[in-house]
mmCIF file of C-alpha atoms in Angstrom:
data_model
loop_
_atom_site.group_PDB
_atom_site.id
_atom_site.type_symbol
_atom_site.label_atom_id
_atom_site.label_comp_id
_atom_site.label_asym_id
_atom_site.label_seq_id
_atom_site.Cartn_x
_atom_site.Cartn_y
_atom_site.Cartn_z
ATOM 1 C CA UNK C 22 -61.304 -18.406 123.825
ATOM 2 C CA UNK C 23 -61.283 -17.129 127.427
ATOM 3 C CA UNK C 24 -62.312 -13.589 126.500
ATOM 4 C CA UNK C 25 -63.936 -12.913 123.116
ATOM 5 C CA UNK C 26 -63.307 -9.149 123.212
ATOM 6 C CA UNK C 27 -60.006 -9.025 121.360
ATOM 7 C CA UNK C 28 -57.725 -6.084 122.178
ATOM 8 C CA UNK C 29 -54.676 -7.035 120.100
ATOM 9 C CA UNK C 30 -54.688 -8.187 116.497
ATOM 10 C CA UNK C 31 -57.276 -10.036 114.461
ATOM 11 C CA UNK C 32 -58.711 -13.364 115.662
ATOM 12 C CA UNK C 33 -61.127 -14.177 112.854
ATOM 13 C CA UNK C 34 -64.546 -13.129 111.607
ATOM 14 C CA UNK C 35 -66.401 -14.349 114.710
ATOM 15 C CA UNK C 36 -64.653 -11.766 116.886
ATOM 16 C CA UNK C 37 -64.772 -8.965 114.338
ATOM 17 C CA UNK C 38 -67.688 -6.559 114.609
ATOM 18 C CA UNK C 39 -69.706 -5.565 111.544
ATOM 19 C CA UNK C 40 -67.841 -3.647 108.795
ATOM 20 C CA UNK C 41 -69.851 -5.700 106.296
ATOM 21 C CA UNK C 42 -70.167 -2.879 103.763
ATOM 22 C CA UNK C 43 -66.579 -1.722 104.184
ATOM 23 C CA UNK C 44 -65.291 -5.290 103.805
ATOM 24 C CA UNK C 45 -67.318 -5.790 100.640
ATOM 25 C CA UNK C 46 -66.193 -2.454 99.195
ATOM 26 C CA UNK C 47 -62.498 -3.036 99.918
ATOM 27 C CA UNK C 48 -62.476 -6.600 98.579
ATOM 28 C CA UNK C 49 -64.426 -5.690 95.431
ATOM 29 C CA UNK C 50 -62.218 -2.712 94.650
ATOM 30 C CA UNK C 51 -58.948 -4.571 95.219
ATOM 31 C CA UNK C 52 -59.922 -7.689 93.294
ATOM 32 C CA UNK C 53 -61.036 -5.530 90.386
ATOM 33 C CA UNK C 54 -57.694 -3.799 90.026
ATOM 34 C CA UNK C 55 -58.138 -0.666 92.128
ATOM 35 C CA UNK C 56 -55.873 0.938 94.714
ATOM 36 C CA UNK C 57 -57.447 2.299 97.909
ATOM 37 C CA UNK C 58 -56.646 5.171 100.264
ATOM 38 C CA UNK C 59 -58.208 4.112 103.577
ATOM 39 C CA UNK C 60 -58.509 7.038 105.970
ATOM 40 C CA UNK C 61 -59.702 7.306 109.562
ATOM 41 C CA UNK C 62 -58.390 8.427 112.949
ATOM 42 C CA UNK C 63 -56.073 5.989 114.668
ATOM 43 C CA UNK C 64 -57.691 3.295 116.810
ATOM 44 C CA UNK C 65 -60.788 3.028 114.611
ATOM 45 C CA UNK C 66 -59.722 -0.439 113.484
ATOM 46 C CA UNK C 67 -58.250 0.210 110.021
ATOM 47 C CA UNK C 68 -55.540 -2.408 110.307
ATOM 48 C CA UNK C 69 -57.893 -5.092 111.588
ATOM 49 C CA UNK C 70 -60.301 -4.272 108.754
ATOM 50 C CA UNK C 71 -57.442 -4.849 106.305
ATOM 51 C CA UNK C 72 -56.608 -8.166 108.007
ATOM 52 C CA UNK C 73 -60.291 -9.119 107.840
ATOM 53 C CA UNK C 74 -60.434 -8.298 104.122
ATOM 54 C CA UNK C 75 -57.246 -10.248 103.432
ATOM 55 C CA UNK C 76 -58.738 -13.231 105.304
ATOM 56 C CA UNK C 77 -61.724 -13.417 102.940
ATOM 57 C CA UNK C 78 -61.607 -16.613 100.871
ATOM 58 C CA UNK C 79 -61.630 -14.847 97.506
ATOM 59 C CA UNK C 80 -58.516 -12.960 98.626
ATOM 60 C CA UNK C 81 -56.580 -15.583 100.610
ATOM 61 C CA UNK C 82 -57.009 -18.239 97.900
ATOM 62 C CA UNK C 83 -55.795 -16.059 95.063
ATOM 63 C CA UNK C 84 -53.357 -13.427 96.347
ATOM 64 C CA UNK C 85 -50.190 -12.953 98.339
ATOM 65 C CA UNK C 86 -51.000 -10.320 100.951
ATOM 66 C CA UNK C 87 -48.679 -8.059 102.923
ATOM 67 C CA UNK C 88 -49.385 -5.448 105.610
ATOM 68 C CA UNK C 89 -46.472 -3.070 106.161
ATOM 69 C CA UNK C 90 -46.649 -0.531 109.011
ATOM 70 C CA UNK C 91 -44.392 2.450 108.273
ATOM 71 C CA UNK C 92 -45.489 4.531 111.289
ATOM 72 C CA UNK C 93 -42.079 4.262 112.956
ATOM 73 C CA UNK C 94 -40.047 4.971 109.812
ATOM 74 C CA UNK C 95 -38.197 8.237 109.235
ATOM 75 C CA UNK C 96 -36.553 7.715 105.841
ATOM 76 C CA UNK C 97 -36.676 5.745 102.605
ATOM 77 C CA UNK C 98 -33.969 3.468 104.020
ATOM 78 C CA UNK C 99 -36.133 2.692 107.061
ATOM 79 C CA UNK C 100 -39.132 2.115 104.795
ATOM 80 C CA UNK C 101 -37.100 -0.330 102.691
ATOM 81 C CA UNK C 102 -35.962 -2.090 105.867
ATOM 82 C CA UNK C 103 -39.519 -2.337 107.191
ATOM 83 C CA UNK C 104 -40.871 -3.623 103.869
ATOM 84 C CA UNK C 105 -38.150 -6.238 103.532
ATOM 85 C CA UNK C 106 -38.453 -7.510 107.092
ATOM 86 C CA UNK C 107 -42.262 -7.626 106.977
ATOM 87 C CA UNK C 108 -42.476 -9.394 103.620
ATOM 88 C CA UNK C 109 -39.942 -12.016 104.733
ATOM 89 C CA UNK C 110 -41.826 -12.676 107.988
ATOM 90 C CA UNK C 111 -45.168 -12.937 106.189
ATOM 91 C CA UNK C 112 -43.722 -15.331 103.589
ATOM 92 C CA UNK C 113 -42.167 -17.718 106.134
ATOM 93 C CA UNK C 114 -45.396 -19.665 106.812
ATOM 94 C CA UNK C 115 -45.650 -20.368 103.068
ATOM 95 C CA UNK C 116 -42.423 -22.377 103.067
ATOM 96 C CA UNK C 117 -38.944 -22.241 101.590
ATOM 97 C CA UNK C 118 -40.058 -21.881 97.987
ATOM 98 C CA UNK C 119 -41.930 -18.663 98.840
ATOM 99 C CA UNK C 120 -39.316 -16.986 101.029
ATOM 100 C CA UNK C 121 -36.439 -18.300 98.932
ATOM 101 C CA UNK C 122 -37.695 -16.439 95.892
ATOM 102 C CA UNK C 123 -37.874 -13.198 97.890
ATOM 103 C CA UNK C 124 -34.375 -13.574 99.335
ATOM 104 C CA UNK C 125 -33.099 -14.349 95.854
ATOM 105 C CA UNK C 126 -34.433 -11.007 94.655
ATOM 106 C CA UNK C 127 -32.579 -9.022 97.344
ATOM 107 C CA UNK C 128 -29.138 -9.084 95.779
ATOM 108 C CA UNK C 129 -28.056 -5.884 97.579
ATOM 109 C CA UNK C 130 -28.781 -7.268 101.069
ATOM 110 C CA UNK C 131 -27.856 -10.956 100.997
ATOM 111 C CA UNK C 132 -25.337 -10.436 103.822
ATOM 112 C CA UNK C 133 -28.145 -9.150 106.035
ATOM 113 C CA UNK C 134 -30.098 -12.413 105.980
ATOM 114 C CA UNK C 135 -29.097 -15.016 108.578
ATOM 115 C CA UNK C 136 -30.304 -18.596 109.024
ATOM 116 C CA UNK C 137 -30.959 -20.717 112.084
ATOM 117 C CA UNK C 138 -29.944 -24.376 112.486
ATOM 118 C CA UNK C 139 -33.088 -25.477 110.644
ATOM 119 C CA UNK C 140 -32.281 -23.204 107.705
ATOM 120 C CA UNK C 141 -35.058 -20.709 108.469
ATOM 121 C CA UNK C 142 -34.051 -17.140 107.558
ATOM 122 C CA UNK C 143 -34.135 -14.037 109.753
ATOM 123 C CA UNK C 144 -33.899 -10.399 108.741
ATOM 124 C CA UNK C 145 -30.733 -9.070 110.407
ATOM 125 C CA UNK C 146 -30.241 -6.078 108.137
ATOM 126 C CA UNK C 147 -29.065 -2.870 109.826
ATOM 127 C CA UNK C 148 -30.170 0.493 108.475
ATOM 128 C CA UNK C 149 -26.523 1.236 107.683
ATOM 129 C CA UNK C 150 -26.463 -1.822 105.424
ATOM 130 C CA UNK C 151 -28.951 -0.152 103.089
ATOM 131 C CA UNK C 152 -26.448 1.994 101.209
ATOM 132 C CA UNK C 153 -28.858 2.913 98.443
ATOM 133 C CA UNK C 154 -32.544 2.752 99.494
ATOM 134 C CA UNK C 155 -33.685 3.198 95.894
ATOM 135 C CA UNK C 156 -31.866 0.011 94.861
ATOM 136 C CA UNK C 157 -33.334 -1.988 97.757
ATOM 137 C CA UNK C 158 -36.851 -0.690 97.098
ATOM 138 C CA UNK C 159 -36.409 -1.480 93.420
ATOM 139 C CA UNK C 160 -35.526 -5.082 94.325
ATOM 140 C CA UNK C 161 -38.511 -5.378 96.672
ATOM 141 C CA UNK C 162 -40.968 -4.041 94.109
ATOM 142 C CA UNK C 163 -39.457 -6.241 91.387
ATOM 143 C CA UNK C 164 -40.069 -9.234 93.655
ATOM 144 C CA UNK C 165 -43.706 -8.164 94.073
ATOM 145 C CA UNK C 166 -43.988 -7.735 90.310
ATOM 146 C CA UNK C 167 -42.525 -11.188 89.619
ATOM 147 C CA UNK C 168 -43.774 -13.133 92.642
ATOM 148 C CA UNK C 169 -45.744 -15.563 90.483
ATOM 149 C CA UNK C 170 -49.028 -14.712 92.175
ATOM 150 C CA UNK C 171 -51.010 -11.447 92.289
ATOM 151 C CA UNK C 172 -50.218 -9.386 95.387
ATOM 152 C CA UNK C 173 -52.188 -7.054 97.642
ATOM 153 C CA UNK C 174 -49.987 -4.710 99.654
ATOM 154 C CA UNK C 175 -51.242 -2.515 102.502
ATOM 155 C CA UNK C 176 -48.954 0.294 103.645
ATOM 156 C CA UNK C 177 -50.196 1.411 107.061
ATOM 157 C CA UNK C 178 -49.781 5.023 108.289
ATOM 158 C CA UNK C 179 -48.795 5.965 104.766
ATOM 159 C CA UNK C 180 -48.730 9.713 105.498
ATOM 160 C CA UNK C 181 -45.456 9.057 107.329
ATOM 161 C CA UNK C 182 -43.598 9.266 104.006
ATOM 162 C CA UNK C 183 -44.241 13.023 104.034
ATOM 163 C CA UNK C 184 -41.805 13.304 106.956
ATOM 164 C CA UNK C 185 -38.917 11.666 105.115
ATOM 165 C CA UNK C 186 -35.909 13.793 104.216
ATOM 166 C CA UNK C 187 -34.972 14.186 100.595
ATOM 167 C CA UNK C 188 -36.535 15.480 97.426
ATOM 168 C CA UNK C 189 -39.301 13.823 95.436
ATOM 169 C CA UNK C 190 -40.029 11.088 97.998
ATOM 170 C CA UNK C 191 -43.714 10.941 97.019
ATOM 171 C CA UNK C 192 -42.833 10.804 93.331
ATOM 172 C CA UNK C 193 -40.263 8.058 93.918
ATOM 173 C CA UNK C 194 -42.733 5.824 95.752
ATOM 174 C CA UNK C 195 -45.484 6.632 93.254
ATOM 175 C CA UNK C 196 -43.219 5.453 90.433
ATOM 176 C CA UNK C 197 -42.602 2.108 92.154
ATOM 177 C CA UNK C 198 -46.329 1.644 92.700
ATOM 178 C CA UNK C 199 -47.282 2.709 89.185
ATOM 179 C CA UNK C 200 -44.996 0.195 87.488
ATOM 180 C CA UNK C 201 -45.814 -2.661 89.855
ATOM 181 C CA UNK C 202 -48.687 -4.025 87.784
ATOM 182 C CA UNK C 203 -48.840 -7.355 89.629
ATOM 183 C CA UNK C 204 -50.115 -5.684 92.799
ATOM 184 C CA UNK C 205 -52.811 -3.440 94.108
ATOM 185 C CA UNK C 206 -52.265 -1.286 97.144
ATOM 186 C CA UNK C 207 -54.060 -0.013 100.217
ATOM 187 C CA UNK C 208 -52.584 3.250 101.474
ATOM 188 C CA UNK C 209 -53.900 3.450 105.014
ATOM 189 C CA UNK C 210 -53.557 6.640 107.035
ATOM 190 C CA UNK C 211 -54.796 8.405 110.137
ATOM 191 C CA UNK C 212 -53.947 12.026 109.318
ATOM 192 C CA UNK C 213 -57.046 12.960 107.346
ATOM 193 C CA UNK C 214 -55.859 16.294 105.982
ATOM 194 C CA UNK C 215 -52.419 15.010 104.957
ATOM 195 C CA UNK C 216 -53.842 11.889 103.335
ATOM 196 C CA UNK C 217 -56.603 13.833 101.613
ATOM 197 C CA UNK C 218 -54.143 16.301 100.119
ATOM 198 C CA UNK C 219 -51.902 13.500 98.828
ATOM 199 C CA UNK C 220 -54.691 11.885 96.829
ATOM 200 C CA UNK C 221 -56.848 14.862 95.798
ATOM 201 C CA UNK C 222 -54.361 17.605 94.918
ATOM 202 C CA UNK C 223 -53.601 17.695 91.201
ATOM 203 C CA UNK C 224 -50.066 18.878 91.970
ATOM 204 C CA UNK C 225 -49.200 15.721 93.934
ATOM 205 C CA UNK C 226 -47.795 12.442 92.510
ATOM 206 C CA UNK C 227 -50.538 10.253 94.033
ATOM 207 C CA UNK C 228 -53.355 12.417 92.613
ATOM 208 C CA UNK C 229 -56.335 10.218 91.655
ATOM 209 C CA UNK C 230 -54.247 7.051 91.994
ATOM 210 C CA UNK C 231 -56.575 5.468 94.557
ATOM 211 C CA UNK C 232 -60.225 5.298 95.558
ATOM 212 C CA UNK C 233 -60.619 7.139 98.860
ATOM 213 C CA UNK C 234 -62.566 5.358 101.604
ATOM 214 C CA UNK C 235 -63.171 7.287 104.816
ATOM 215 C CA UNK C 236 -63.750 4.698 107.535
ATOM 216 C CA UNK C 237 -66.574 5.742 109.889
ATOM 217 C CA UNK C 238 -67.136 4.655 113.449
ATOM 218 C CA UNK C 239 -68.813 1.313 113.969
ATOM 219 C CA UNK C 240 -72.556 1.873 114.362
ATOM 220 C CA UNK C 241 -73.601 1.772 118.007
ATOM 221 C CA UNK C 242 -76.529 -0.544 117.280
ATOM 222 C CA UNK C 243 -74.226 -3.049 115.546
ATOM 223 C CA UNK C 244 -71.658 -2.926 118.316
ATOM 224 C CA UNK C 245 -74.368 -3.371 120.921
ATOM 225 C CA UNK C 246 -75.657 -6.513 119.147
ATOM 226 C CA UNK C 247 -72.108 -7.805 118.852
ATOM 227 C CA UNK C 248 -71.418 -7.359 122.579
ATOM 228 C CA UNK C 249 -74.748 -8.780 123.683
ATOM 229 C CA UNK C 250 -74.277 -11.847 121.492
ATOM 230 C CA UNK C 251 -70.827 -12.610 122.896
ATOM 231 C CA UNK C 252 -71.971 -12.197 126.501
ATOM 232 C CA UNK C 253 -74.909 -14.536 125.911
ATOM 233 C CA UNK C 254 -72.726 -17.119 124.168
ATOM 234 C CA UNK C 255 -70.613 -17.389 127.307
ATOM 235 C CA UNK C 256 -73.596 -17.568 129.663
ATOM 236 C CA UNK C 257 -73.314 -13.948 130.756
ATOM 237 C CA UNK C 258 -75.744 -11.065 130.345
ATOM 238 C CA UNK C 259 -75.379 -7.420 129.414
ATOM 239 C CA UNK C 260 -77.753 -4.642 130.439
ATOM 240 C CA UNK C 261 -79.088 -2.694 127.450
ATOM 241 C CA UNK C 262 -77.727 0.659 128.641
ATOM 242 C CA UNK C 263 -74.073 -0.416 129.037
ATOM 243 C CA UNK C 264 -72.903 -0.166 125.425
ATOM 244 C CA UNK C 265 -74.665 3.152 124.632
ATOM 245 C CA UNK C 266 -73.081 4.753 127.709
ATOM 246 C CA UNK C 267 -69.656 3.371 126.797
ATOM 247 C CA UNK C 268 -70.020 4.329 123.137
ATOM 248 C CA UNK C 269 -70.913 7.925 123.994
ATOM 249 C CA UNK C 270 -68.129 8.283 126.567
ATOM 250 C CA UNK C 271 -65.439 7.183 124.103
ATOM 251 C CA UNK C 272 -66.915 8.594 120.916
ATOM 252 C CA UNK C 273 -67.370 5.174 119.318
ATOM 253 C CA UNK C 274 -63.609 4.613 119.014
ATOM 254 C CA UNK C 275 -63.117 0.880 118.535
ATOM 255 C CA UNK C 276 -59.928 0.428 120.565
ATOM 256 C CA UNK C 277 -61.452 1.887 123.745
ATOM 257 C CA UNK C 278 -64.761 0.081 123.297
ATOM 258 C CA UNK C 279 -62.991 -3.268 122.980
ATOM 259 C CA UNK C 280 -60.595 -2.615 125.850
ATOM 260 C CA UNK C 281 -63.376 -1.752 128.276
ATOM 261 C CA UNK C 282 -65.707 -4.506 127.091
ATOM 262 C CA UNK C 283 -62.833 -6.939 127.614
ATOM 263 C CA UNK C 284 -62.607 -5.786 131.236
ATOM 264 C CA UNK C 285 -66.377 -5.841 131.781
ATOM 265 C CA UNK C 286 -66.538 -9.370 130.381
ATOM 266 C CA UNK C 287 -63.621 -10.460 132.567
ATOM 267 C CA UNK C 288 -65.285 -9.084 135.707
ATOM 268 C CA UNK C 289 -68.753 -10.532 134.994
ATOM 269 C CA UNK C 290 -69.176 -14.087 136.236
ATOM 270 C CA UNK C 291 -71.128 -16.724 134.337
ATOM 271 C CA UNK C 292 -74.853 -16.315 134.999
ATOM 272 C CA UNK C 293 -74.454 -12.701 136.140
ATOM 273 C CA UNK C 294 -75.519 -9.487 134.406
ATOM 274 C CA UNK C 295 -73.185 -6.581 133.701
ATOM 275 C CA UNK C 296 -74.807 -3.257 134.629
ATOM 276 C CA UNK C 297 -74.022 0.331 133.666
ATOM 277 C CA UNK C 298 -72.855 0.923 137.229
ATOM 278 C CA UNK C 299 -69.839 -1.312 136.488
ATOM 279 C CA UNK C 300 -68.599 0.978 133.719
ATOM 280 C CA UNK C 301 -66.765 3.585 135.816
ATOM 281 C CA UNK C 302 -65.063 0.863 137.836
ATOM 282 C CA UNK C 303 -63.872 -0.883 134.656
ATOM 283 C CA UNK C 304 -62.505 2.370 133.217
ATOM 284 C CA UNK C 305 -60.664 3.167 136.453
ATOM 285 C CA UNK C 306 -59.310 -0.382 136.577
ATOM 286 C CA UNK C 307 -57.696 0.122 133.158
ATOM 287 C CA UNK C 308 -56.459 3.656 133.822
ATOM 288 C CA UNK C 309 -54.894 2.728 137.174
ATOM 289 C CA UNK C 310 -52.336 0.584 135.345
ATOM 290 C CA UNK C 311 -51.066 3.683 133.497
ATOM 291 C CA UNK C 312 -51.489 6.228 136.289
ATOM 292 C CA UNK C 313 -47.793 6.587 137.156
ATOM 293 C CA UNK C 314 -46.865 6.834 133.483
ATOM 294 C CA UNK C 315 -49.432 9.608 133.053
ATOM 295 C CA UNK C 316 -48.055 11.378 136.149
ATOM 296 C CA UNK C 317 -44.552 11.315 134.673
ATOM 297 C CA UNK C 318 -45.813 12.503 131.291
ATOM 298 C CA UNK C 319 -47.605 15.531 132.754
ATOM 299 C CA UNK C 320 -44.682 16.321 135.080
ATOM 300 C CA UNK C 321 -42.258 16.461 132.149
ATOM 301 C CA UNK C 322 -44.370 18.888 130.109
ATOM 302 C CA UNK C 323 -43.415 22.573 130.013
ATOM 303 C CA UNK C 324 -45.924 24.519 132.089
ATOM 304 C CA UNK C 325 -47.553 26.246 129.099
ATOM 305 C CA UNK C 326 -48.080 22.923 127.314
ATOM 306 C CA UNK C 327 -49.531 21.431 130.484
ATOM 307 C CA UNK C 328 -52.037 24.265 130.898
ATOM 308 C CA UNK C 329 -53.168 24.051 127.263
ATOM 309 C CA UNK C 330 -53.514 20.260 127.518
ATOM 310 C CA UNK C 331 -55.674 20.619 130.649
ATOM 311 C CA UNK C 332 -57.808 23.298 128.978
ATOM 312 C CA UNK C 333 -58.451 21.129 125.920
ATOM 313 C CA UNK C 334 -59.216 18.131 128.141
ATOM 314 C CA UNK C 335 -61.799 20.159 130.035
ATOM 315 C CA UNK C 336 -63.464 21.095 126.741
ATOM 316 C CA UNK C 337 -63.278 17.463 125.506
ATOM 317 C CA UNK C 338 -63.359 18.816 121.945
ATOM 318 C CA UNK C 339 -61.920 22.313 121.700
ATOM 319 C CA UNK C 340 -62.303 24.812 118.880
ATOM 320 C CA UNK C 341 -61.024 28.355 118.359
ATOM 321 C CA UNK C 342 -58.289 27.708 120.893
ATOM 322 C CA UNK C 343 -56.401 30.914 120.066
ATOM 323 C CA UNK C 344 -59.482 33.107 120.471
ATOM 324 C CA UNK C 345 -59.489 35.754 123.179
ATOM 325 C CA UNK C 346 -62.398 34.035 124.918
ATOM 326 C CA UNK C 347 -60.587 30.659 125.130
ATOM 327 C CA UNK C 348 -57.345 32.272 126.319
ATOM 328 C CA UNK C 349 -59.235 34.272 128.946
ATOM 329 C CA UNK C 350 -61.450 31.358 130.053
ATOM 330 C CA UNK C 351 -58.441 29.213 130.958
ATOM 331 C CA UNK C 352 -56.092 32.006 132.094
ATOM 332 C CA UNK C 353 -53.597 31.245 129.352
ATOM 333 C CA UNK C 354 -50.783 33.656 128.501
ATOM 334 C CA UNK C 355 -51.611 34.638 124.913
ATOM 335 C CA UNK C 356 -52.804 33.320 121.576
ATOM 336 C CA UNK C 357 -49.211 32.974 120.359
ATOM 337 C CA UNK C 358 -48.196 30.950 123.429
ATOM 338 C CA UNK C 359 -51.213 28.680 122.868
ATOM 339 C CA UNK C 360 -50.109 28.169 119.257
ATOM 340 C CA UNK C 361 -46.599 27.291 120.364
ATOM 341 C CA UNK C 362 -47.844 24.910 123.073
ATOM 342 C CA UNK C 363 -50.248 23.175 120.696
ATOM 343 C CA UNK C 364 -47.488 22.623 118.141
ATOM 344 C CA UNK C 365 -45.394 20.949 120.830
ATOM 345 C CA UNK C 366 -48.302 18.799 122.007
ATOM 346 C CA UNK C 367 -49.121 17.732 118.452
ATOM 347 C CA UNK C 368 -45.472 16.844 117.812
ATOM 348 C CA UNK C 369 -45.485 14.707 120.967
ATOM 349 C CA UNK C 370 -48.653 12.934 119.858
ATOM 350 C CA UNK C 371 -50.626 14.134 122.882
ATOM 351 C CA UNK C 372 -53.222 16.012 120.834
ATOM 352 C CA UNK C 373 -55.081 15.373 117.611
ATOM 353 C CA UNK C 374 -56.591 17.976 115.337
ATOM 354 C CA UNK C 375 -59.366 17.253 112.872
ATOM 355 C CA UNK C 376 -60.920 20.130 110.941
ATOM 356 C CA UNK C 377 -59.941 22.626 113.602
ATOM 357 C CA UNK C 378 -61.191 20.508 116.510
ATOM 358 C CA UNK C 379 -58.555 19.588 119.088
ATOM 359 C CA UNK C 380 -58.744 16.787 121.621
ATOM 360 C CA UNK C 381 -56.447 14.684 123.770
ATOM 361 C CA UNK C 382 -55.212 11.794 121.625
ATOM 362 C CA UNK C 383 -55.257 9.099 124.332
ATOM 363 C CA UNK C 384 -58.827 9.034 125.622
ATOM 364 C CA UNK C 385 -57.746 7.125 128.727
ATOM 365 C CA UNK C 386 -55.291 9.941 129.467
ATOM 366 C CA UNK C 387 -58.144 12.375 128.853
ATOM 367 C CA UNK C 388 -60.282 10.653 131.505
ATOM 368 C CA UNK C 389 -57.322 10.521 133.897
ATOM 369 C CA UNK C 390 -56.644 14.266 133.493
ATOM 370 C CA UNK C 391 -60.239 15.158 134.265
ATOM 371 C CA UNK C 392 -60.266 12.872 137.315
ATOM 372 C CA UNK C 393 -56.866 14.048 138.561
ATOM 373 C CA UNK C 394 -56.869 17.758 137.765
ATOM 374 C CA UNK C 395 -60.290 19.011 136.796
ATOM 375 C CA UNK C 396 -62.770 17.757 139.374
#
């Protein structure tokens, strides 16, 4: 491998840092008949942890595994479409017997499956083809129930179902899960408060239906050992203060750590040592690629949203943002205008809020804002 710091997907245990306890916990719980609600902010590595767990021998030898990302879905029909397409794609490597059984179960959508010259199927279903999502979901879950092998199903960004139109969506999905006794599920989500309420409120359908695991940041000491080991393996060297500085700058968020370490590794020649002084240059190198996109994004924001975004970026982590002192400090219009602006920024995915603490969602954008506007 040219660069061992993987920034997309899962490339095997060698390139996966730590998570020993979390891997053990997830595998033990799943293989002993438990469902899991896996919660952490986005870009902490939840999905790759799931892939890592599913790659463990005791799982891969004994289970069919599926990872279904519903982040982009807006309805039960779109969820059914995403589940069907994903399951078909993940069954293809197992051969015709595996995918043939799945296609055979989808009696309501047979016209939406096409085949190439070699007889390999493709999912060509349109959302409009799914006339009754409940029927399609019923067929999918019946396949899982009767697949002939125990299944482990991860539904990524599970809190998205709360945005679907229609009554009793949670209860509908809970019913499918409850009666699918041939599978155990990971409900993975990044909205802590929404996910927490789904699984801990006695009034909700998913109450106490899963063991909740809150995924922490990777420990800095473990990540430092991981990085140092990979540099040394490739005949390169890493100064001891590089990873701590990087870790602190990006709050231990796995995606940013990996992205920047990938660049540092790329720019360090064999036999050379990477120093802390290279960090700012590597960050700017990455951000420069997105600079024009960031310019357009800021330009298109209403002025009040822009000012609130800049104020929160200056704070890094902002609290009490509707207080008189915060409004006065950043010359904002009023508490109500801040509330309105924040709602818009949250809807656009530009901010995150965790326990009343607001910060810019994209930490590269956050750095760019401070460099561009706040120096």
